[in-house]
C-alpha atoms as an extended CHARMM CRD file, in Angstrom:
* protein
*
       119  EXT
         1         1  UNK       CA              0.0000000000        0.0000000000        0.0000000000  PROA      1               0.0000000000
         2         2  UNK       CA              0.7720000000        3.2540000000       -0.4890000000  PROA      2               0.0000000000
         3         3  UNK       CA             -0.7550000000        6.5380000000        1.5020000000  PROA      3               0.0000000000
         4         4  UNK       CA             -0.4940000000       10.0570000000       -0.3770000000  PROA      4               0.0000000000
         5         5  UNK       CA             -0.1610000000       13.3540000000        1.0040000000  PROA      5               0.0000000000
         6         6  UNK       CA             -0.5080000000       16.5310000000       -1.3980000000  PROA      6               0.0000000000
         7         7  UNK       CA             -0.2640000000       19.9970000000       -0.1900000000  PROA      7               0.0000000000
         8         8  UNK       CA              1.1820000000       23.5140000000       -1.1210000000  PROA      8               0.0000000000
         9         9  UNK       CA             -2.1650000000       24.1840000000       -3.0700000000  PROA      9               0.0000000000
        10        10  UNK       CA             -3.1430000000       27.7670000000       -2.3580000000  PROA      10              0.0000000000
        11        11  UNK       CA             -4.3840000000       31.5270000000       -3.8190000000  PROA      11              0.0000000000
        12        12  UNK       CA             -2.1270000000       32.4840000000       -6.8360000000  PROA      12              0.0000000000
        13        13  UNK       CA             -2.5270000000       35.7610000000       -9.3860000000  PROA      13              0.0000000000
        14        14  UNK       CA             -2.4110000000       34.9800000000      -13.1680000000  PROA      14              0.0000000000
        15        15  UNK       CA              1.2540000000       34.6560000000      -14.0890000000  PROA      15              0.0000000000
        16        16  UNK       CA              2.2770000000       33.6850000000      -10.7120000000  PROA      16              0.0000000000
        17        17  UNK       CA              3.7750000000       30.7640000000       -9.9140000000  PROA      17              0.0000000000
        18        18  UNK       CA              3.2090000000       27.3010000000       -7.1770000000  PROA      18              0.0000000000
        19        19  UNK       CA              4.9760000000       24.2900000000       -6.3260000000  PROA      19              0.0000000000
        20        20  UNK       CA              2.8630000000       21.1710000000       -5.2350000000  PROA      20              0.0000000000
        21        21  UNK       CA              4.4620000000       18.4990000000       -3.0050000000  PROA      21              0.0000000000
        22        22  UNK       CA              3.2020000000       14.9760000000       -2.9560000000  PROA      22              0.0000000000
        23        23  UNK       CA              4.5980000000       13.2560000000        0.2030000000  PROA      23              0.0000000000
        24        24  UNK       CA              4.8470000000        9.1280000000       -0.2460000000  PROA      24              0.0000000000
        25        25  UNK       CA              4.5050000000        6.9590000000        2.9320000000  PROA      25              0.0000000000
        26        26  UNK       CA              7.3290000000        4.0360000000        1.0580000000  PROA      26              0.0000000000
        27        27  UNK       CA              9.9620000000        4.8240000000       -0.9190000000  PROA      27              0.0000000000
        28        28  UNK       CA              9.3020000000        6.4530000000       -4.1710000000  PROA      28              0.0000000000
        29        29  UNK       CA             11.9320000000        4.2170000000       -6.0100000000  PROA      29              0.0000000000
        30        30  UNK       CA              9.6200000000        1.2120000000       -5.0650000000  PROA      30              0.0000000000
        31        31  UNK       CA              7.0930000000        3.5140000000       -7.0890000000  PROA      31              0.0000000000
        32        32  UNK       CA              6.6760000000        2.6460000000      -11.1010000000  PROA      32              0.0000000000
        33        33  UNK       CA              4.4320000000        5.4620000000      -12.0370000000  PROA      33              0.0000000000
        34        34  UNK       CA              3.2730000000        8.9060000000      -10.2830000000  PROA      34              0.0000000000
        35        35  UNK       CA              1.0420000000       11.1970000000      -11.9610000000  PROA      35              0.0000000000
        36        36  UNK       CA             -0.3160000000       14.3390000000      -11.2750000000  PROA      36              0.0000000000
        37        37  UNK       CA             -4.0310000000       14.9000000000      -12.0710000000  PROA      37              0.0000000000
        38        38  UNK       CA             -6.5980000000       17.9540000000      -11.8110000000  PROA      38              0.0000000000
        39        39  UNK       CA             -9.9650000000       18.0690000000      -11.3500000000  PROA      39              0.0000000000
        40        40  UNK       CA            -12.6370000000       21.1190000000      -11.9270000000  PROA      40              0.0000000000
        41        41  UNK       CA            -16.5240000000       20.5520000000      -11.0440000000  PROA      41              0.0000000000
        42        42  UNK       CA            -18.6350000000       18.3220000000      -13.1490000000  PROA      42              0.0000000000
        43        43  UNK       CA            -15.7650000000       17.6000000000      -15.2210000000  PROA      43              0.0000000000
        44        44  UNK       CA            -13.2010000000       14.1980000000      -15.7150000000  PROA      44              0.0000000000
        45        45  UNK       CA             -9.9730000000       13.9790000000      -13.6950000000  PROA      45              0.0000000000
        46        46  UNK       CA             -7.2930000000       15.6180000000      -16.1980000000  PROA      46              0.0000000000
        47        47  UNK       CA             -3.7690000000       13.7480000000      -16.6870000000  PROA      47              0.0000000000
        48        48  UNK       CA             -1.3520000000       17.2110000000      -16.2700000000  PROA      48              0.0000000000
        49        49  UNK       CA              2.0670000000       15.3850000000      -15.8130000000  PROA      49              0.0000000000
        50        50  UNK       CA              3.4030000000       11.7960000000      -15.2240000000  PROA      50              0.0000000000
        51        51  UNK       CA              7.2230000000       10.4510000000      -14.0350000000  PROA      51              0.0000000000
        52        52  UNK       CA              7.0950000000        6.9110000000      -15.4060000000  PROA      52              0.0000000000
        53        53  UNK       CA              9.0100000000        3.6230000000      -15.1870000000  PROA      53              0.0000000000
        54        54  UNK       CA             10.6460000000        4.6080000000      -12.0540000000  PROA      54              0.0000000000
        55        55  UNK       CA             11.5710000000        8.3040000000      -12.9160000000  PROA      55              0.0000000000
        56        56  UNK       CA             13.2240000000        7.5330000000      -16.3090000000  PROA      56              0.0000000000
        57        57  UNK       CA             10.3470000000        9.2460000000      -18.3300000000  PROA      57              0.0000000000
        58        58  UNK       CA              8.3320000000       12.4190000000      -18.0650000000  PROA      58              0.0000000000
        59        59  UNK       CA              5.1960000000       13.3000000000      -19.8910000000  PROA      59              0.0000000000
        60        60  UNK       CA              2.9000000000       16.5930000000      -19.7820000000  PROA      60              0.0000000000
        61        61  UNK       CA             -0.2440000000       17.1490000000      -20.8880000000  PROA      61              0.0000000000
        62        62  UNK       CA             -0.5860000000       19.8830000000      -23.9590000000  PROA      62              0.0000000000
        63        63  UNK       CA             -2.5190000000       22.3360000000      -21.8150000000  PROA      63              0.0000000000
        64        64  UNK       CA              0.5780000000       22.9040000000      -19.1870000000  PROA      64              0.0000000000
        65        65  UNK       CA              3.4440000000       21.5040000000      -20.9580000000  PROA      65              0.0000000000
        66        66  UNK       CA              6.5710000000       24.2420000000      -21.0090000000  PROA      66              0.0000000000
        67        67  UNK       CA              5.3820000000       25.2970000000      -17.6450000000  PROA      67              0.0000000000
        68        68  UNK       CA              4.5200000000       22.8620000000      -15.5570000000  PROA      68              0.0000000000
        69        69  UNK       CA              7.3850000000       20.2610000000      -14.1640000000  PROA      69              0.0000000000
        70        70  UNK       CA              7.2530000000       17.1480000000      -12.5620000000  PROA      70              0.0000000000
        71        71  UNK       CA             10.5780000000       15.6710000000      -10.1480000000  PROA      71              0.0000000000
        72        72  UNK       CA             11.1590000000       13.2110000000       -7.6180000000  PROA      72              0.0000000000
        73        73  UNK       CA             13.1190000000       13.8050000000       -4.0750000000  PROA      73              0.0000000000
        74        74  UNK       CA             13.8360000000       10.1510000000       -3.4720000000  PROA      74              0.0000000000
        75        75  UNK       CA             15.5870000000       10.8270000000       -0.1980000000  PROA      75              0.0000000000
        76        76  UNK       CA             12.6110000000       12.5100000000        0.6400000000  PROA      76              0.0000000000
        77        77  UNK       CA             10.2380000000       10.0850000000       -0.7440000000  PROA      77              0.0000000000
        78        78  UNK       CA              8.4200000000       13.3920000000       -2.1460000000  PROA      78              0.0000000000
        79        79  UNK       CA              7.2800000000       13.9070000000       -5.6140000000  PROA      79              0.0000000000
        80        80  UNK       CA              6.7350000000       18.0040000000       -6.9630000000  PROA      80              0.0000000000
        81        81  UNK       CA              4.9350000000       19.4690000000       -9.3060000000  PROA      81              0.0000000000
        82        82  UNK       CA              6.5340000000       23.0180000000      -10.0190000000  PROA      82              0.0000000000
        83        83  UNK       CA              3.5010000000       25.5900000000      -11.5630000000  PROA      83              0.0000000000
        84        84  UNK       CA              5.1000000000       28.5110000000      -13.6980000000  PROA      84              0.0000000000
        85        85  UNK       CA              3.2870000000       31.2980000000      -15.6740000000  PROA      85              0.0000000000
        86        86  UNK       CA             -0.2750000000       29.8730000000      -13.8580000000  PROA      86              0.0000000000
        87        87  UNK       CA             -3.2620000000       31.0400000000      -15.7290000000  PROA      87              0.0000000000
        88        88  UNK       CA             -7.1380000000       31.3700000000      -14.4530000000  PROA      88              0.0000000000
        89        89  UNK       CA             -7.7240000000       28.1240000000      -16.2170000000  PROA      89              0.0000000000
        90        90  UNK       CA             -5.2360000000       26.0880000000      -14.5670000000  PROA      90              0.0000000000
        91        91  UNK       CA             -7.8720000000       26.4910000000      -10.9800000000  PROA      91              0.0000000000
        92        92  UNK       CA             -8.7830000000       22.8540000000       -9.7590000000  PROA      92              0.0000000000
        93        93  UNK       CA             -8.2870000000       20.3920000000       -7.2760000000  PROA      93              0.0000000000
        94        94  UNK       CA             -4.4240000000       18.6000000000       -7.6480000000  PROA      94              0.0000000000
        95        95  UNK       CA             -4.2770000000       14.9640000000       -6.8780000000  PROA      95              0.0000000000
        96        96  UNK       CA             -1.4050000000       12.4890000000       -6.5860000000  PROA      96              0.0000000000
        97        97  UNK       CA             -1.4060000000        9.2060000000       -8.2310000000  PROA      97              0.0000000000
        98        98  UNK       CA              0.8880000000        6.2130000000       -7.4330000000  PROA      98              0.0000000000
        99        99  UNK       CA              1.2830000000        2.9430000000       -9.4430000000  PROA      99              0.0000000000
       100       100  UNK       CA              2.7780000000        0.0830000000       -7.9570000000  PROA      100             0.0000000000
       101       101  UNK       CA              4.0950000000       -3.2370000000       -8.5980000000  PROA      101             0.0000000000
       102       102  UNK       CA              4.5260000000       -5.4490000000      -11.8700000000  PROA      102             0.0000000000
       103       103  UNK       CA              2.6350000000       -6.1780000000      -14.7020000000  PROA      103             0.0000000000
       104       104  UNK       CA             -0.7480000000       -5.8440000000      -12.8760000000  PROA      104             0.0000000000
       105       105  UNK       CA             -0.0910000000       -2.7820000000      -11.1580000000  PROA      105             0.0000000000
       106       106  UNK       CA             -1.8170000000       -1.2700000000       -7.4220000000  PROA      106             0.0000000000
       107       107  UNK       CA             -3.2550000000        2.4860000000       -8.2990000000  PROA      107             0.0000000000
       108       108  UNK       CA             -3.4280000000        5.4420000000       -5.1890000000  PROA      108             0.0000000000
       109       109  UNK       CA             -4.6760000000        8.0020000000       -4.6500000000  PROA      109             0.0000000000
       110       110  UNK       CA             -4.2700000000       11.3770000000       -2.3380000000  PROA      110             0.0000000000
       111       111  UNK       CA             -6.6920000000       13.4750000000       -0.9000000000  PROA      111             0.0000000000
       112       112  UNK       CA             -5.9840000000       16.1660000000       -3.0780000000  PROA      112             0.0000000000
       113       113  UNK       CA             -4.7590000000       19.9980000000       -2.9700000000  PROA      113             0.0000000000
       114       114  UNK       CA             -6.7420000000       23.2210000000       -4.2790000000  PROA      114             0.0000000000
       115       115  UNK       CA             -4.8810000000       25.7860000000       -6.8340000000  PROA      115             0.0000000000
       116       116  UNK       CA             -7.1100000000       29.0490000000       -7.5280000000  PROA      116             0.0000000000
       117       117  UNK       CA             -5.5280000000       31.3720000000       -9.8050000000  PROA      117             0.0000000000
       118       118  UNK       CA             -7.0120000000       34.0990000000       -9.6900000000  PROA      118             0.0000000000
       119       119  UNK       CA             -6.5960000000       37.9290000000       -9.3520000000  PROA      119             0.0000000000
């Protein structure tokens, strides 16, 4: 198993920027996939950036790539999702995913963190 803690969501102004933490309770190198998601009201979770295969790939979705960046602390078992250049658009709830395992892999979930951008 795997528990998730996100924070460092908060009040931003267009332009500004944020950086979301997303604190493991194993080691993150025991961790195959994380992914950061958003989610707005009424609307599907959106995939905004994913660390894959234990770190060795990075993906981003087309609405934040070039400002948005995913890394992994592994010392600190802590995964971070640096926000530049944040627009109004970007305002939704930030969740942490975790995949574990092989082949059939375990999926987590955290609680999740509110960004508002907004002026």
């Amino acid at each position: 198993q795997v528990q998730l803690v996100e924070s460092g969501g908060g009040l931003v102004q267009p332009g500004g920027s944020l950086k979301l933490s997303c604190s493991a309770s194993r080691s993150i190198r025991d961790i195959r996939n994380i992914r950061w998601y958003r989610q707005t009201p009424g609307t599907q979770r959106e995939m905004v950036a994913e660390s894959v295969f234990g770190g060795r790939l990075t993906y981003y979705g087309a609405a934040v790539e070039g400002r948005f960046t995913i890394s992994r602390d592994n010392a600190k078992n802590t995964v971070y999702l640096q926000m530049n250049n944040l627009k109004p658009e970007d305002t939704a709830v930030y969740y942490c995913q975790a995949q574990v395992g092989i082949g059939q892999l375990e999926t987590y979930w955290g609680q999740g963190t509110q960004v508002t951008v907004s002026s």
